[in-house]
Amino acid sequence: MDEDKTQQLPRRMTRSSASSSPSTSNNIVAAKVTSLEPLTINDLLVGGDPISLDDIISSFPGRSSQILEVVRHLGPLNSPMLPLFVYGSSSTGKTSIILQLFRHLNRPIVFSSCRTCYNQNILFESILNQLLLHRKNAANGYLNAKRCERPSDFVNFLREALTNVISNLKEKSEKLISNEMTQGKIGNMIYLVFDNFQLVREWDKSSTILPLLFNLYDLLNTPEVGLIFISSTSPDTFYSNMGYVEPIPIYFPDYTEEDIRQILLRNQVNQKLYSSFLDVSLKSFCGITKQIDDLSAALKPLYEKYCEPLSDKGKGVAPNQEMKRRLLAHINPHIASSLNEIFKVSSLSSTEVETRKEEKWKGNLRRLEQSKELVSLDFHISTSAKYLLISAFLASRNPATLDASLFDSKGGSDNRKRKRKPSEKAQERKETLEQELLMKGPGTFPLERLLAIFQCLVSVAEEPSDEEEQNNDGLGVEGGNGGLMSDILLQLSSLCNSNFIFKGRSCPIEGSTRYRSTISEDLALKVARSLEFPLSKYLYRS
Amino acid sequence: MEQENHKIKAVSLLRSRICDPKFIFISESPESNYSKLKFMISSSVTEACNNSILLLGPRGSGKNAVLELVIQDLLQEYPDSVSVIRLNGLLHSDDISAFKEIARQLCMEHQLLFSKAASFDDNSQFMVAILKECGLAHKTVIFVLDEFHLFAQGKQRLLYSLLDAMQSITSQAVVLGISCRLDADQLLEKRVRSRFSHRKLLFLPPSIEDSQKLLMHILTLPIDSSFPHAYAVEFNRKVQNIIEDRRFKETLNKYLNVDSSVKHLLRFLFCAVSHMDLQTGFLSRENFEIAFTSIQRQPKLECLRNCSILELQILVCMKRLEVKEQSLCNFNSVMKEYISTLTSERYARHVCLRAFEHLIHRELICFTDNRGQSLSVEFRPVKLLISSAELHQGLRANTSCPPKLLKLMDREG
């Protein structure tokens, strides 16, 4: 029995459970298990060293009432249960606590995430593979234990597999009773856990798979089977016009600010220093988001900045009042900019971030000072594609009725000709148009309009040089029209694939495809600036 | 150890009862649906005739449980004359799966080899042949069609074939449809409806008196050798006192006013029993109060209590736009309102966009269009999924909500 225990690997490692259980990580390093050993009934256990309920409660600050609630609903050994619906926002500890509780209770589970099992078939096969103690390897050609596409096949196989597992568990229990061992009891119950259950709503067959899973308790009609659904959305979001049996809800509220403080303080080298750092920063950041993942990522670089004045970078010194004031003065200018950086995902790799640490902070300060400075384009496209992108932007933003005046041979609207006093009606129309643009977003345009605008912009750009003009005429005579057209169409196709331009469906009446520009005005200005193109002259503003 | 054991055993026993439909729905009254259903099916078995019955009632009212009790009794009374085929609309609503499942269960019932490779026609002809043979042998085949309304979708070939096979003189079959839709028979096509006898059994929620009897039936321990006598007597006395308590009756009535079905009541009892104090080993009225509050959830209010200040600000701006009778809004118009309304402590646009997406994920707001790809997030029209009263309540319940925001909301309300 002891040999069996030491060989057990914790088979279900989520990111948060790995970070919250350092001892479990040590087990991975220490374990020596060949991957080719056949699976046994013990592989349905969560595994790892036995953990007490008090350890779990102390590992998850602010979650003691939820932990006790789940334990009570799971009930004593061999006690049947109604289905549970564990719900709460992301990063509230739902999955980690469920797994740690089954580790504590030492009961077998079948755990399936509806994120990795992203459709009906994969979910069915994952459950059956676990119940049938099947591991996909080269010997069996990486096949599943059972192939089932229909719900009816799945339920038949599931009943058969559950019957076998439950009889195995009962045999095991009887042996343990005869040996009078009480510590090794795993009971007769088997629990099916469905994680990330809210994703099932978006599946192709969600209208049939959702009632099936919710009614699985009644379909199986087996008291030895417990069902647990874990979802990040609440039960009322699983709306169905046919209705189904409702599981018992267990709610995991978001962490309070005090809970967040305790969680963030965990694993910090200098508790007092980090605590004084949280005093000045946590409240501001909690105003934006209360998700632990976001806060942890946002506060980490700020804490490094906070520790810069210290000689030892905050490892051993306990801060006194004078030091706190100095650190506060140092960090205050950076808090506001960090607040607005909180959701930005850096495209730099972690090593580059380290080397550019100083540069980054300087860049932030410079960005604050010169907020109106336009940054250059981050990507390269050809000149022709840039003109095409600008043409698409103008075609989307400007009403089609203005094309004649904007894109004449003179090139753009002359501001001097349009110095009129705006009348009340014109002012009202301007506000209505602005509101409409805000609401509807960019409009659609046919391909012909895009090509016409493109030709106009290109011809305007080519005007200055007489020699070039003569050469272009010569090229044009030699059949440049054909080349121009096919090349532009290919570039348009590339821009659509890059999601700079959206290609809509064909209109059955008109029989033509309509396009829409998806770039923002800032990006259009950047592209125009790189071409030294006067974009503002062509934008419609009354 | 021995003392602790019987308390845990008590919890396990009560939980087992709550999870066991056979324990809940037993009733020998001649007026009960159990007796009526048993009489109908028994008559079909003894008189060698066909029958079709619909069991209608809301979810959780015991349709399946009562039927299983009746079938259990019939299998004891007529062990060689009855075989049961069970189908479920969630699993077998397409005809191929249904006929395959019928063939599989018929093969199991009659010790025949089931071929997975059999075609649709093979399976349907097999069913007709078996029904004929069973009729000649004076054996009744009972077909249970759970979620009957799901079989009524599509071309209804299963129902037609089944009821048509029953038209032959020699067959003896009973078709039992179970549905939560009162109009289940109206869903049938004319050719199917004409072959269906319109017998219906309505399953209604129990009255308050019946609910009280059910409570005693479930929650009292047996006075026999399985529990210490003094403990069982004291346990039952306490349960009696709880059930007769006025405050308990108020809580129970409040709970059952929302949904008076038996399954809804069982969820309540399951929560209460799960919270029983294992130190004293007795149920208390507090267990039921805790069960009441833990089951009655207000998810939108819970979401609002969790929101950050920025998310609340966005919701208030959307509510202001709604009050201005602006039927649709999107992120751009919300940002416009946000900039004009909140003069201090404003955040960057992309931070607001991320908070906006959090609200969509929490399902406090949702997109109103169905096309998901054509427009970027800030142009897609959205609407609020909470009422003004809920937003008011949520702002007050949120501990970090600034008073300025409450005033802003009060002004609009």
PDB file of C-alpha atoms in Angstrom, chain B residues 28 32-45 53 66-67 69-74 77-78 201:
ATOM      1  CA  GLU B  28     -51.164   3.729  -1.724  1.00  0.00           C
ATOM      2  CA  SER B  32     -53.154   8.718  -6.360  1.00  0.00           C
ATOM      3  CA  ASN B  33     -51.536   8.656  -9.774  1.00  0.00           C
ATOM      4  CA  TYR B  34     -49.667   5.556  -8.699  1.00  0.00           C
ATOM      5  CA  SER B  35     -52.880   3.603  -8.312  1.00  0.00           C
ATOM      6  CA  LYS B  36     -54.444   4.965 -11.482  1.00  0.00           C
ATOM      7  CA  LEU B  37     -51.391   4.219 -13.565  1.00  0.00           C
ATOM      8  CA  LYS B  38     -51.001   0.755 -12.129  1.00  0.00           C
ATOM      9  CA  PHE B  39     -54.644  -0.020 -12.865  1.00  0.00           C
ATOM     10  CA  MET B  40     -54.352   1.116 -16.484  1.00  0.00           C
ATOM     11  CA  ILE B  41     -51.238  -0.882 -17.246  1.00  0.00           C
ATOM     12  CA  SER B  42     -52.433  -3.944 -15.327  1.00  0.00           C
ATOM     13  CA  SER B  43     -55.628  -3.943 -17.341  1.00  0.00           C
ATOM     14  CA  SER B  44     -53.632  -3.850 -20.548  1.00  0.00           C
ATOM     15  CA  VAL B  45     -51.548  -6.794 -19.400  1.00  0.00           C
ATOM     16  CA  ILE B  53     -50.811   7.033 -21.935  1.00  0.00           C
ATOM     17  CA  VAL B  66     -44.110   6.874  -9.897  1.00  0.00           C
ATOM     18  CA  LEU B  67     -43.809   5.061 -13.216  1.00  0.00           C
ATOM     19  CA  LEU B  69     -42.603   2.106  -8.904  1.00  0.00           C
ATOM     20  CA  VAL B  70     -45.504   0.838 -10.999  1.00  0.00           C
ATOM     21  CA  ILE B  71     -43.215  -1.042 -13.384  1.00  0.00           C
ATOM     22  CA  GLN B  72     -41.379  -2.552 -10.433  1.00  0.00           C
ATOM     23  CA  ASP B  73     -44.629  -3.852  -9.011  1.00  0.00           C
ATOM     24  CA  LEU B  74     -45.809  -5.180 -12.365  1.00  0.00           C
ATOM     25  CA  GLU B  77     -46.786  -9.605 -10.305  1.00  0.00           C
ATOM     26  CA  TYR B  78     -46.297 -10.663 -13.942  1.00  0.00           C
ATOM     27  CA  LEU B 201     -52.356  11.622 -16.130  1.00  0.00           C
TER      28      LEU B 201
END
